mmCIF file of C-alpha atoms in Angstrom:
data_model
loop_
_atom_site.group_PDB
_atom_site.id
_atom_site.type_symbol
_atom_site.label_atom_id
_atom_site.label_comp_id
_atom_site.label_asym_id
_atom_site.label_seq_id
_atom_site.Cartn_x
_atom_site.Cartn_y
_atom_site.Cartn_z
ATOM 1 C CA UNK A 1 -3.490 20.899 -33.445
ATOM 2 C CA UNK A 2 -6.864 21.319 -32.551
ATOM 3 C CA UNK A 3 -7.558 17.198 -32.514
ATOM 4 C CA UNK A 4 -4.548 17.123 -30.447
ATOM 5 C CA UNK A 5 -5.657 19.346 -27.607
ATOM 6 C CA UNK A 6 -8.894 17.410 -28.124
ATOM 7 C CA UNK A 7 -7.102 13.923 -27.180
ATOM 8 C CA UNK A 8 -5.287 15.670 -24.260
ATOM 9 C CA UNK A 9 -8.030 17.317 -22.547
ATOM 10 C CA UNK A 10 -10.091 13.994 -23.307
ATOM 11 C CA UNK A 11 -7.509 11.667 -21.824
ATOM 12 C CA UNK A 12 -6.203 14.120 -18.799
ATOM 13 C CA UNK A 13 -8.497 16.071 -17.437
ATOM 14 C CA UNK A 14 -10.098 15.314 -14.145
ATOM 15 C CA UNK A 15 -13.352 12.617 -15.517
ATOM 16 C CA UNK A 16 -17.025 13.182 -13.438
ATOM 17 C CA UNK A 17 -17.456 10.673 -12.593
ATOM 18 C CA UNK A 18 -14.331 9.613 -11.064
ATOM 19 C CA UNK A 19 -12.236 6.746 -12.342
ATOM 20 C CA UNK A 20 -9.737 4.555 -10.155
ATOM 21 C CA UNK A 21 -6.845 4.850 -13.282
ATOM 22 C CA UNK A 22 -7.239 8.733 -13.139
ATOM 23 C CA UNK A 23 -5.405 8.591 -9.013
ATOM 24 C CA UNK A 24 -2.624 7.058 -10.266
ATOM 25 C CA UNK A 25 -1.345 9.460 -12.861
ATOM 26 C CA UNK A 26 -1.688 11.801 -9.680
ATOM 27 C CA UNK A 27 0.952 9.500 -7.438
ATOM 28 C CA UNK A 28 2.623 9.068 -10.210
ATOM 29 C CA UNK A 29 4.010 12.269 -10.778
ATOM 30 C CA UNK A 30 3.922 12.736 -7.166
ATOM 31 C CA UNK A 31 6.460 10.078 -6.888
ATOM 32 C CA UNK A 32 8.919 11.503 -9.738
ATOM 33 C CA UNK A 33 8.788 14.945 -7.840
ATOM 34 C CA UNK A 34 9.528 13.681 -4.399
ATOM 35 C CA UNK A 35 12.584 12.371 -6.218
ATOM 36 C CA UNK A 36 13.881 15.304 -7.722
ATOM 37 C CA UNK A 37 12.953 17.174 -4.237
ATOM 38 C CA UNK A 38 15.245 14.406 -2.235
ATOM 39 C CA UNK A 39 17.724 14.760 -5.072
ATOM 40 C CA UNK A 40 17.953 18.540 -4.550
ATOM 41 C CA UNK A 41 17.557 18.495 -0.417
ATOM 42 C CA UNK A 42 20.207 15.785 -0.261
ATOM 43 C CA UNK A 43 22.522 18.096 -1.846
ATOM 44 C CA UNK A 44 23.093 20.436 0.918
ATOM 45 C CA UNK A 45 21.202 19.119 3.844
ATOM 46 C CA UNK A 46 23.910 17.488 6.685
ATOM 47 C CA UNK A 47 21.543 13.975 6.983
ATOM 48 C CA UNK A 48 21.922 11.384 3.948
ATOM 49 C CA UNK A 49 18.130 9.849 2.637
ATOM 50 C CA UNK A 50 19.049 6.437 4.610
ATOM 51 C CA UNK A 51 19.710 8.071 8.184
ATOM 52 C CA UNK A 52 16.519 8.167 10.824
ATOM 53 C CA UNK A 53 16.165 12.015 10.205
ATOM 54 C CA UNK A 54 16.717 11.732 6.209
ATOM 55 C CA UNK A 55 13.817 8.937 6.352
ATOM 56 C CA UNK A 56 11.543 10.538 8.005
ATOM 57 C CA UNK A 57 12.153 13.754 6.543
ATOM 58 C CA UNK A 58 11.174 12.067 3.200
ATOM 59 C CA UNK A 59 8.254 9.607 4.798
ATOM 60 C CA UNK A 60 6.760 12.338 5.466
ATOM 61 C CA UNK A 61 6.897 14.472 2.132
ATOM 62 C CA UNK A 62 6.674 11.246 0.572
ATOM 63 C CA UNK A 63 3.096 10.368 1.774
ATOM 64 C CA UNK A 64 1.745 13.805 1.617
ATOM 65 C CA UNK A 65 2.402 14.241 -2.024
ATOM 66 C CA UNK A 66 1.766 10.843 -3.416
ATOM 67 C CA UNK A 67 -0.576 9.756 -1.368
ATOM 68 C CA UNK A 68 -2.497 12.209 1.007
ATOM 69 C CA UNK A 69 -3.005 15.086 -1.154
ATOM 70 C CA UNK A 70 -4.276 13.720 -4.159
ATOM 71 C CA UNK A 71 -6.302 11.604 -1.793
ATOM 72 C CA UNK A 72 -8.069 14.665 -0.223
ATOM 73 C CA UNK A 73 -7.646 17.023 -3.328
ATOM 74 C CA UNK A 74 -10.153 14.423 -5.654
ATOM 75 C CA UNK A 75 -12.315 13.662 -2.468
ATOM 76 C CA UNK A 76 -13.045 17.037 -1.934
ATOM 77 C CA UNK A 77 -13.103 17.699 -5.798
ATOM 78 C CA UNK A 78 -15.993 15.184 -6.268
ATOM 79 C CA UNK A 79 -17.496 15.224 -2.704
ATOM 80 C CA UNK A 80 -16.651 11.259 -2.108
ATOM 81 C CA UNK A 81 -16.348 9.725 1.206
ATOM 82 C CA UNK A 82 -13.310 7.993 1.215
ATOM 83 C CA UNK A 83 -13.193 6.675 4.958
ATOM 84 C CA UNK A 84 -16.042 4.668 4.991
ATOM 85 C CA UNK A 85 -18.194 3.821 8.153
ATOM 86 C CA UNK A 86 -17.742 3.133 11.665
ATOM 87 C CA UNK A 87 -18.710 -0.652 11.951
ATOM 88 C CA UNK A 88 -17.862 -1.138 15.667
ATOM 89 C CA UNK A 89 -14.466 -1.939 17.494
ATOM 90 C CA UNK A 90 -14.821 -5.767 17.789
ATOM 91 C CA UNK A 91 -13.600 -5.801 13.685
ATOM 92 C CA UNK A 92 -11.275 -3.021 14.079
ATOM 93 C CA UNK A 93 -9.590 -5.128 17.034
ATOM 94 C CA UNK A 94 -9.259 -8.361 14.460
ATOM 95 C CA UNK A 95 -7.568 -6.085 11.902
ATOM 96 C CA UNK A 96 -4.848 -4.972 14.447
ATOM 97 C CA UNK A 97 -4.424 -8.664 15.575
ATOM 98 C CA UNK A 98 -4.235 -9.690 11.472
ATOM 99 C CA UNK A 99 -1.097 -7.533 11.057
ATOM 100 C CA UNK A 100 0.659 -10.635 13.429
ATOM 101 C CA UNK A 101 0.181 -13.197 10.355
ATOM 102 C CA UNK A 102 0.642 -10.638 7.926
ATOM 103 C CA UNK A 103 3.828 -9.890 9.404
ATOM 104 C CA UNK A 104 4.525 -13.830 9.144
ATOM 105 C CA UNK A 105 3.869 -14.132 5.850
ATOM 106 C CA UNK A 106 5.623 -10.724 4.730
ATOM 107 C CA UNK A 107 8.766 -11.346 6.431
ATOM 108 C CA UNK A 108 9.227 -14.660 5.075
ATOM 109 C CA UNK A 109 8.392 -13.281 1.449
ATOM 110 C CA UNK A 110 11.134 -10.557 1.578
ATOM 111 C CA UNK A 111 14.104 -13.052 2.826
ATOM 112 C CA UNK A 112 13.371 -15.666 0.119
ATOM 113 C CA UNK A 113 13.230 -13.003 -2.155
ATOM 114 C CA UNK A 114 16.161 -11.477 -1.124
ATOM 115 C CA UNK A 115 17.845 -14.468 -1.170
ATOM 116 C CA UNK A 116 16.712 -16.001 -4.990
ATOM 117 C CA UNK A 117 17.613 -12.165 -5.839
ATOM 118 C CA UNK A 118 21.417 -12.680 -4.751
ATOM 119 C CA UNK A 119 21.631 -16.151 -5.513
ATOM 120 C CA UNK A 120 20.474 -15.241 -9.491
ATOM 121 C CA UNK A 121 24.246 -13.060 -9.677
ATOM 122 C CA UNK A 122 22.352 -9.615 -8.501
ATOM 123 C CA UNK A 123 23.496 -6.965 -6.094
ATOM 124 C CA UNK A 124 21.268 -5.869 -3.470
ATOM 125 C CA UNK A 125 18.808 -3.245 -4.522
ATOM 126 C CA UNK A 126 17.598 -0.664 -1.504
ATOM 127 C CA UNK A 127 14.239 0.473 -1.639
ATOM 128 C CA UNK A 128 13.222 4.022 -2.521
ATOM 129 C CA UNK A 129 12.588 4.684 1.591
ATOM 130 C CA UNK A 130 14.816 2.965 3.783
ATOM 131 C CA UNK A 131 16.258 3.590 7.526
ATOM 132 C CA UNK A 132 19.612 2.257 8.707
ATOM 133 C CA UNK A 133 20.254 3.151 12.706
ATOM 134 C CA UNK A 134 22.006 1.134 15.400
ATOM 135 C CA UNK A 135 20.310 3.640 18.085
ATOM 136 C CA UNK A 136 17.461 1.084 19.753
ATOM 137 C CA UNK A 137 16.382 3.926 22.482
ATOM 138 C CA UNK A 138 12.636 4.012 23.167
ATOM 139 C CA UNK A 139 12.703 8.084 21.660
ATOM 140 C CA UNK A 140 14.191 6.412 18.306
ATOM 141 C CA UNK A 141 12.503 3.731 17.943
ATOM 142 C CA UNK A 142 9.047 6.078 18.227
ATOM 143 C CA UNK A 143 10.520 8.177 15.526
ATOM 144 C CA UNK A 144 10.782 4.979 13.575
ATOM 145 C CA UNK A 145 7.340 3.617 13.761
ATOM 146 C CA UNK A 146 5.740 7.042 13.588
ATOM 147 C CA UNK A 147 7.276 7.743 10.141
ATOM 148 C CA UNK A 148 7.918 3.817 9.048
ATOM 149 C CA UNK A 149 4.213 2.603 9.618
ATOM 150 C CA UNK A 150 1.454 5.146 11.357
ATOM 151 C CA UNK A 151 2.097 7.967 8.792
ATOM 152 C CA UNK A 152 2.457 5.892 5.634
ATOM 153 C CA UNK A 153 -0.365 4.002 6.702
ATOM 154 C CA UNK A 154 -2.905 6.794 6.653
ATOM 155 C CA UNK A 155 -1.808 7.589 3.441
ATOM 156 C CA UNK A 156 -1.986 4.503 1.514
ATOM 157 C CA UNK A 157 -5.344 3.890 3.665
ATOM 158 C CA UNK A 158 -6.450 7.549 1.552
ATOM 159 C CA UNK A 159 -5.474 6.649 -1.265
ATOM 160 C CA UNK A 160 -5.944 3.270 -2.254
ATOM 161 C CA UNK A 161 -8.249 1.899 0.215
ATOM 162 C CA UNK A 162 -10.220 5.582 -0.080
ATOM 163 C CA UNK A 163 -10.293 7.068 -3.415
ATOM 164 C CA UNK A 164 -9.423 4.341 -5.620
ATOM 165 C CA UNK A 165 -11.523 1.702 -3.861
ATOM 166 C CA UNK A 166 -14.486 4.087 -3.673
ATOM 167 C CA UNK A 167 -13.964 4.990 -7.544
ATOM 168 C CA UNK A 168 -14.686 1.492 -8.247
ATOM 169 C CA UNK A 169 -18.100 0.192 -8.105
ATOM 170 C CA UNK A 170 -19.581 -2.544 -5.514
ATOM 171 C CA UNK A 171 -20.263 -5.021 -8.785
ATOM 172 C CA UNK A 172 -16.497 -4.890 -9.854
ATOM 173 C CA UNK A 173 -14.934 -4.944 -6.685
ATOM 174 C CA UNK A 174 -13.166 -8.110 -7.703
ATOM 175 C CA UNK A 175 -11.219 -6.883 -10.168
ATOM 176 C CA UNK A 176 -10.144 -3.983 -6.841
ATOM 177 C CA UNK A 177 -8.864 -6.964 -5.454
ATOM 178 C CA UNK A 178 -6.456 -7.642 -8.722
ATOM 179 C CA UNK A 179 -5.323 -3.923 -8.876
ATOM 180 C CA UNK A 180 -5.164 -2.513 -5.988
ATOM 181 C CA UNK A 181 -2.548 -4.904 -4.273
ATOM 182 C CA UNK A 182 -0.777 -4.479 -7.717
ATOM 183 C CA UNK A 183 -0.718 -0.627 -7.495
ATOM 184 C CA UNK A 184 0.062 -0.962 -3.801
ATOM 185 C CA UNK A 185 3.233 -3.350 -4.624
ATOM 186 C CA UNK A 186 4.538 -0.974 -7.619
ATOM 187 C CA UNK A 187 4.214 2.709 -5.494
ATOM 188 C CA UNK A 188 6.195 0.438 -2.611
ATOM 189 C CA UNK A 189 9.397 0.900 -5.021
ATOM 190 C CA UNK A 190 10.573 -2.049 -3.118
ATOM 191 C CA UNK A 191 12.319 -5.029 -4.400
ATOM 192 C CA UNK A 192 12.961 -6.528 -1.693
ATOM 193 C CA UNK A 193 9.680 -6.954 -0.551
ATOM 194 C CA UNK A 194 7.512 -6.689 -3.891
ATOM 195 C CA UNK A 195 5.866 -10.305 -3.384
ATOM 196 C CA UNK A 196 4.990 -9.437 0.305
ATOM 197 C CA UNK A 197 3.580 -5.845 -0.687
ATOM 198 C CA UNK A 198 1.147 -7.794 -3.120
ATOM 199 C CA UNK A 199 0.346 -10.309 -0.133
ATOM 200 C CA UNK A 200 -0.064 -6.984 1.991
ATOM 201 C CA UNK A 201 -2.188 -5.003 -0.728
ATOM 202 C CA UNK A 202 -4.564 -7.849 -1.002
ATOM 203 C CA UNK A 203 -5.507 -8.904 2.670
ATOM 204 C CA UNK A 204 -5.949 -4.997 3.107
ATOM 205 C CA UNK A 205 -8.791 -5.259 0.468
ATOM 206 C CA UNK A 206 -10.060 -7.944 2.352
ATOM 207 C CA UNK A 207 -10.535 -5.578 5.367
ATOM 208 C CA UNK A 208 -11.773 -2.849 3.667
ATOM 209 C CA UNK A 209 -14.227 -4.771 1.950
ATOM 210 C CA UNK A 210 -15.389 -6.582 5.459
ATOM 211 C CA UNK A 211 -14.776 -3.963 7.775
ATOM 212 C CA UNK A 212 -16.267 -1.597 4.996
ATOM 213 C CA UNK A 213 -13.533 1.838 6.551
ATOM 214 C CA UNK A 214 -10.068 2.866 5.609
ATOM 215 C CA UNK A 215 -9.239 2.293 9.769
ATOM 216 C CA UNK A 216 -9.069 -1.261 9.179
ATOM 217 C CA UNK A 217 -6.462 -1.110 6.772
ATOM 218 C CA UNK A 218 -4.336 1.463 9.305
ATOM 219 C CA UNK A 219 -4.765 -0.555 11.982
ATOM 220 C CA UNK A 220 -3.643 -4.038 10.140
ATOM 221 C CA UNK A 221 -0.282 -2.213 9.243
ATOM 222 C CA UNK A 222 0.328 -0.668 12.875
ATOM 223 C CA UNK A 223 -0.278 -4.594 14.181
ATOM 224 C CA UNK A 224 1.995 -5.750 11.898
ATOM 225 C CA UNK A 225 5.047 -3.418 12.913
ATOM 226 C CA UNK A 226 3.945 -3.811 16.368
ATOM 227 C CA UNK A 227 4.331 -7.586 15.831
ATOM 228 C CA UNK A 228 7.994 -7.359 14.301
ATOM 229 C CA UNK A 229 8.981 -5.407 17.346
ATOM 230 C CA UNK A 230 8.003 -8.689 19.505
ATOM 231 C CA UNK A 231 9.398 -11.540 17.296
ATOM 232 C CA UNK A 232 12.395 -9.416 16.536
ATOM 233 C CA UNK A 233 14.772 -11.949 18.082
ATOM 234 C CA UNK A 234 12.591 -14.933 16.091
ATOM 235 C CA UNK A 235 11.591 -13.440 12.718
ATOM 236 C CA UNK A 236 13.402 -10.224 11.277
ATOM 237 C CA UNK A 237 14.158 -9.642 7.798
ATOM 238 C CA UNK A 238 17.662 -10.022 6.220
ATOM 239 C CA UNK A 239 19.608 -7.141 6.924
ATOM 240 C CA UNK A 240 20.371 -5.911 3.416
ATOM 241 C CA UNK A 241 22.793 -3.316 4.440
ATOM 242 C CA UNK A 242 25.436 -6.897 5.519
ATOM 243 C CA UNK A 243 24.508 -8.567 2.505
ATOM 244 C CA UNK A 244 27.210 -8.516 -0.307
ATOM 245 C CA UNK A 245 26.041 -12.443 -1.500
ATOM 246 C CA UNK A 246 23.633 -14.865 -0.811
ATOM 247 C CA UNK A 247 25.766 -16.847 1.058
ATOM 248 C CA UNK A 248 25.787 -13.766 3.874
ATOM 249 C CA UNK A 249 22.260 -14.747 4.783
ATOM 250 C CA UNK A 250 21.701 -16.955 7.866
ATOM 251 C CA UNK A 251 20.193 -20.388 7.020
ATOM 252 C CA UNK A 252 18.143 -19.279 10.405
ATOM 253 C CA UNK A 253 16.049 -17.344 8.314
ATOM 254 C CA UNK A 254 15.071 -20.347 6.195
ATOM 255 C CA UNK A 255 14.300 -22.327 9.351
ATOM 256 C CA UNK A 256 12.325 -19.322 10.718
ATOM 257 C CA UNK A 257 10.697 -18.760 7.385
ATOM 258 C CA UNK A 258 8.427 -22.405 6.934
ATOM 259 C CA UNK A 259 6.803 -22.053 10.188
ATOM 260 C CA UNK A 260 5.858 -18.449 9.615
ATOM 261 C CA UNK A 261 4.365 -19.182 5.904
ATOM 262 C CA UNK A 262 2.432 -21.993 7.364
ATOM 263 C CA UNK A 263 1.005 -20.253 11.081
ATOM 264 C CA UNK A 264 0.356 -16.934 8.768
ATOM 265 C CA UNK A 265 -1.622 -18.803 5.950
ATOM 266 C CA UNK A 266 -3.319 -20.378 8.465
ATOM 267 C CA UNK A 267 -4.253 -17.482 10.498
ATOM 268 C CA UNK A 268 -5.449 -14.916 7.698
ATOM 269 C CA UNK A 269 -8.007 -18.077 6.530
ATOM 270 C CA UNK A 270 -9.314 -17.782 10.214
ATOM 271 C CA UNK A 271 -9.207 -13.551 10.330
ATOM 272 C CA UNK A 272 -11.030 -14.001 6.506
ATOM 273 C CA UNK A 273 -13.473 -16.461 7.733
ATOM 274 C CA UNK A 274 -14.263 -14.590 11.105
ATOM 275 C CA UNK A 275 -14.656 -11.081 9.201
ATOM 276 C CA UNK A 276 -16.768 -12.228 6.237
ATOM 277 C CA UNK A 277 -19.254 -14.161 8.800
ATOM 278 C CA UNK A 278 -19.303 -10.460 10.669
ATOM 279 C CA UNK A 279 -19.716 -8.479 7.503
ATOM 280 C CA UNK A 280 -23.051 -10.336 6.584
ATOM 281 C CA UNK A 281 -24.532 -10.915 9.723
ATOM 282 C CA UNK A 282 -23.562 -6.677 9.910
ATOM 283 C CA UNK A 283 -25.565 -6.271 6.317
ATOM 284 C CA UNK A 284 -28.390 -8.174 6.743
ATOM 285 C CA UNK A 285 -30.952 -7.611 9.813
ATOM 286 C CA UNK A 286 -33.037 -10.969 10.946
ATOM 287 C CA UNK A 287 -35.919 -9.975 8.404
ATOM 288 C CA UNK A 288 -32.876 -10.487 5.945
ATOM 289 C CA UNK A 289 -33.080 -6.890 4.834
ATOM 290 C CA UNK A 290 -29.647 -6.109 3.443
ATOM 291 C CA UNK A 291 -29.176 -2.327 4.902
ATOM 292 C CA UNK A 292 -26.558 -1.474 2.496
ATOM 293 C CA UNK A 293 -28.215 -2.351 -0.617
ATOM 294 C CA UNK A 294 -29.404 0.961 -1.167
ATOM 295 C CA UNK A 295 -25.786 2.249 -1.065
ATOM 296 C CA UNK A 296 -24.323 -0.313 -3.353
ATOM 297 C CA UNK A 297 -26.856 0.057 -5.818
ATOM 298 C CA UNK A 298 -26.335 3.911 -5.967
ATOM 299 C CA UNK A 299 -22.762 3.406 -6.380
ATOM 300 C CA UNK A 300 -23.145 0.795 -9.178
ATOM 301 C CA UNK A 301 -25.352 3.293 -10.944
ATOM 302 C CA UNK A 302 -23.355 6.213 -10.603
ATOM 303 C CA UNK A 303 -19.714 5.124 -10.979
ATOM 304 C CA UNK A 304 -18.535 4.329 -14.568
ATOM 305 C CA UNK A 305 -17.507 0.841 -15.100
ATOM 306 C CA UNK A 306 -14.514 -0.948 -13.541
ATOM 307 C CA UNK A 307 -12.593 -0.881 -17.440
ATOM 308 C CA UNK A 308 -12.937 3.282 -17.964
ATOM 309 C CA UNK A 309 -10.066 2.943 -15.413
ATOM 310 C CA UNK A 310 -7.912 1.415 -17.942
ATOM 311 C CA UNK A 311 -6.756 4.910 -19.921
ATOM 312 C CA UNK A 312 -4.303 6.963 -20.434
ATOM 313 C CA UNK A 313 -3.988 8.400 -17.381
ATOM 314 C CA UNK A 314 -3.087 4.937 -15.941
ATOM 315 C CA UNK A 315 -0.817 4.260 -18.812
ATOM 316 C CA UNK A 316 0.842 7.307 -18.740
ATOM 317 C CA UNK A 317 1.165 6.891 -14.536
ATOM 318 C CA UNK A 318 2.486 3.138 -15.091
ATOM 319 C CA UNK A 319 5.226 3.755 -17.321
ATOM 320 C CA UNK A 320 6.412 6.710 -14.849
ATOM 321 C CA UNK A 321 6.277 4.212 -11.739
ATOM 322 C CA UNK A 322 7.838 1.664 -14.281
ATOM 323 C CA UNK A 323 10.873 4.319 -15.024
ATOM 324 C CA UNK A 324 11.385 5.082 -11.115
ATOM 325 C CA UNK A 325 11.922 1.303 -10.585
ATOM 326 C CA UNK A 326 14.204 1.315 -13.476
ATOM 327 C CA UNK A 327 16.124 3.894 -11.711
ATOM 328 C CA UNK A 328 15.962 2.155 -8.569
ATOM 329 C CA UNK A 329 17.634 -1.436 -10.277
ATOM 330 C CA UNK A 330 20.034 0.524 -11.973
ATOM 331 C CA UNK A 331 21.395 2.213 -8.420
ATOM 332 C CA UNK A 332 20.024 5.782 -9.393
ATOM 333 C CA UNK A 333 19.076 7.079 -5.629
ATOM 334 C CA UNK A 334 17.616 10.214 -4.324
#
């Protein structure tokens, strides 16, 4: 018994210093309790989970708990600073004007996958979080992007663009860039638009690496729903709620899709480019002093190496995320 409680207190209690797999147990339970909360407020409350009110009744509790509090609980816990630095507002407006391409790209994503979803025999899966409304009034559709994009966006910006990048060292920020848009597509509990969460999760790396705060990242996303609400009438994903085969969706969102892949690729190479000239002229003065050396190597000395975050805290948190999707393809909804 004794080697036993050994193991467990070894493997689960909070490490010093902080790990990135050690978060993710945290959202990971977070997750599995928001659903039993939705299952039990469902219940009795007069709103169903897919109506404006149920959404963003559960946006909210959904981004506190998986992604906000554990965010601030193991900042606060080991005195990191998770938002970064202020790096002027020339960057911060080429992250809102990346969410355009980003938008491109991740709209044409979902409908092909969507589509090769339905066309393989398969029903349509909703996502964990999803809004159906017809109501297009200015007061709704406010609602809707408050609870749809600002307020998740601050908490995924917390929590993996904050805590879990900064428990990763400078040296082994490249494998950040495998995991992180990985983690970021799995707590999405989205089928639908898994392959453009993944697209999403990485270019948001790419700004917090270059824009070195968590408000590039927030800013990306609110450009990107901003940008859906222009090209609605052009590019709009499939509405899943019509779809009952893959014969249902338009061809127009085929001919809409090319375009988009191509004009996005092409813009996030130019956004990349632009923001990684920035980030070292930013870094390095004209006596070629690199002024955040002294930073990087602190963190690289301090922080435990990029593979202590593969334990079994993360293994334990991946097979619960792993269950909820199981639930979610096998029509099991809060």
């Amino acid at each position: 018994m004794d080697k036993v409680r050994d193991f467990l207190i070894k493997s689960f209690r909070v490490p010093n210093p902080m790990n990135w797999g050690y978060p993710v147990l945290f959202a990971s339970l977070g997750t599995i309790l928001c659903f039993f909360i939705f299952r039990a407020a469902y219940s009795f409350l007069p709103y169903t989970s897919s109506s404006l009110v149920g959404y963003s009744f559960s946006s909210l509790i959904f981004t506190l708990i998986v992604f906000a509090a554990p965010a601030v609980f193991l900042a606060r816990r080991f005195n990191v600073s998770i938002s970064g630095h202020y790096t002027g507002i020339g960057v911060l407006l080429m992250a809102l004007l990346s969410g355009a391409p980003l938008y491109l790209l991740r709209t044409a994503l979902q409908n092909i996958t969507v589509f090769l979803w339905m066309r393989l025999g398969n029903s349509v899966v909703y996502p964990f979080l999803f809004c159906y409304t017809d109501d297009h009034a200015p007061l709704t559709l406010s609602l809707e992007i408050l609870t749809d994009t600002i307020v998740p966006a601050f908490g995924v910006a917390l929590f993996f663009y904050g805590i879990v990048w900064s428990s990763i060292r400078p040296k082994d920020r490249r494998l950040a860039m495998l995991v992180i848009p990985v983690l970021f597509a799995l707590f999405s509990l989205d089928l639908n638009g898994f392959a453009g969460m993944l697209l999403t999760g990485w270019w948001l790396c790419v700004l917090r690496k270059y824009i070195e705060n968590i408000w590039g990242p927030i800013l990306c996303l609110i450009g990107s729903r901003l940008t859906g609400i222009i090209l609605s009438n052009v590019l709009a994903p499939a509405d899943i709620t019509t779809l009952l085969t893959y014969q249902d969706i338009s061809v127009s969102y085929f001919y809409a899709a090319a375009p988009a892949v191509v004009v996005g690729i092409i813009l996030l190479m130019f956004f990349s480019r632009a923001l990684g000239e920035f980030n070292f002229n930013y870094n390095n003065s004209i006596y070629g002093d690199n002024l955040d050396a002294d930073f990087r190597e602190e963190q690289d000395r301090v922080l435990p190496p990029a593979l202590a975050g593969f334990n079994i805290a993360l293994l334990v948190g991946v097979i619960i995320i792993i269950v909820m999707w199981g639930l979610l393809i096998g029509g099991v909804r809060a």
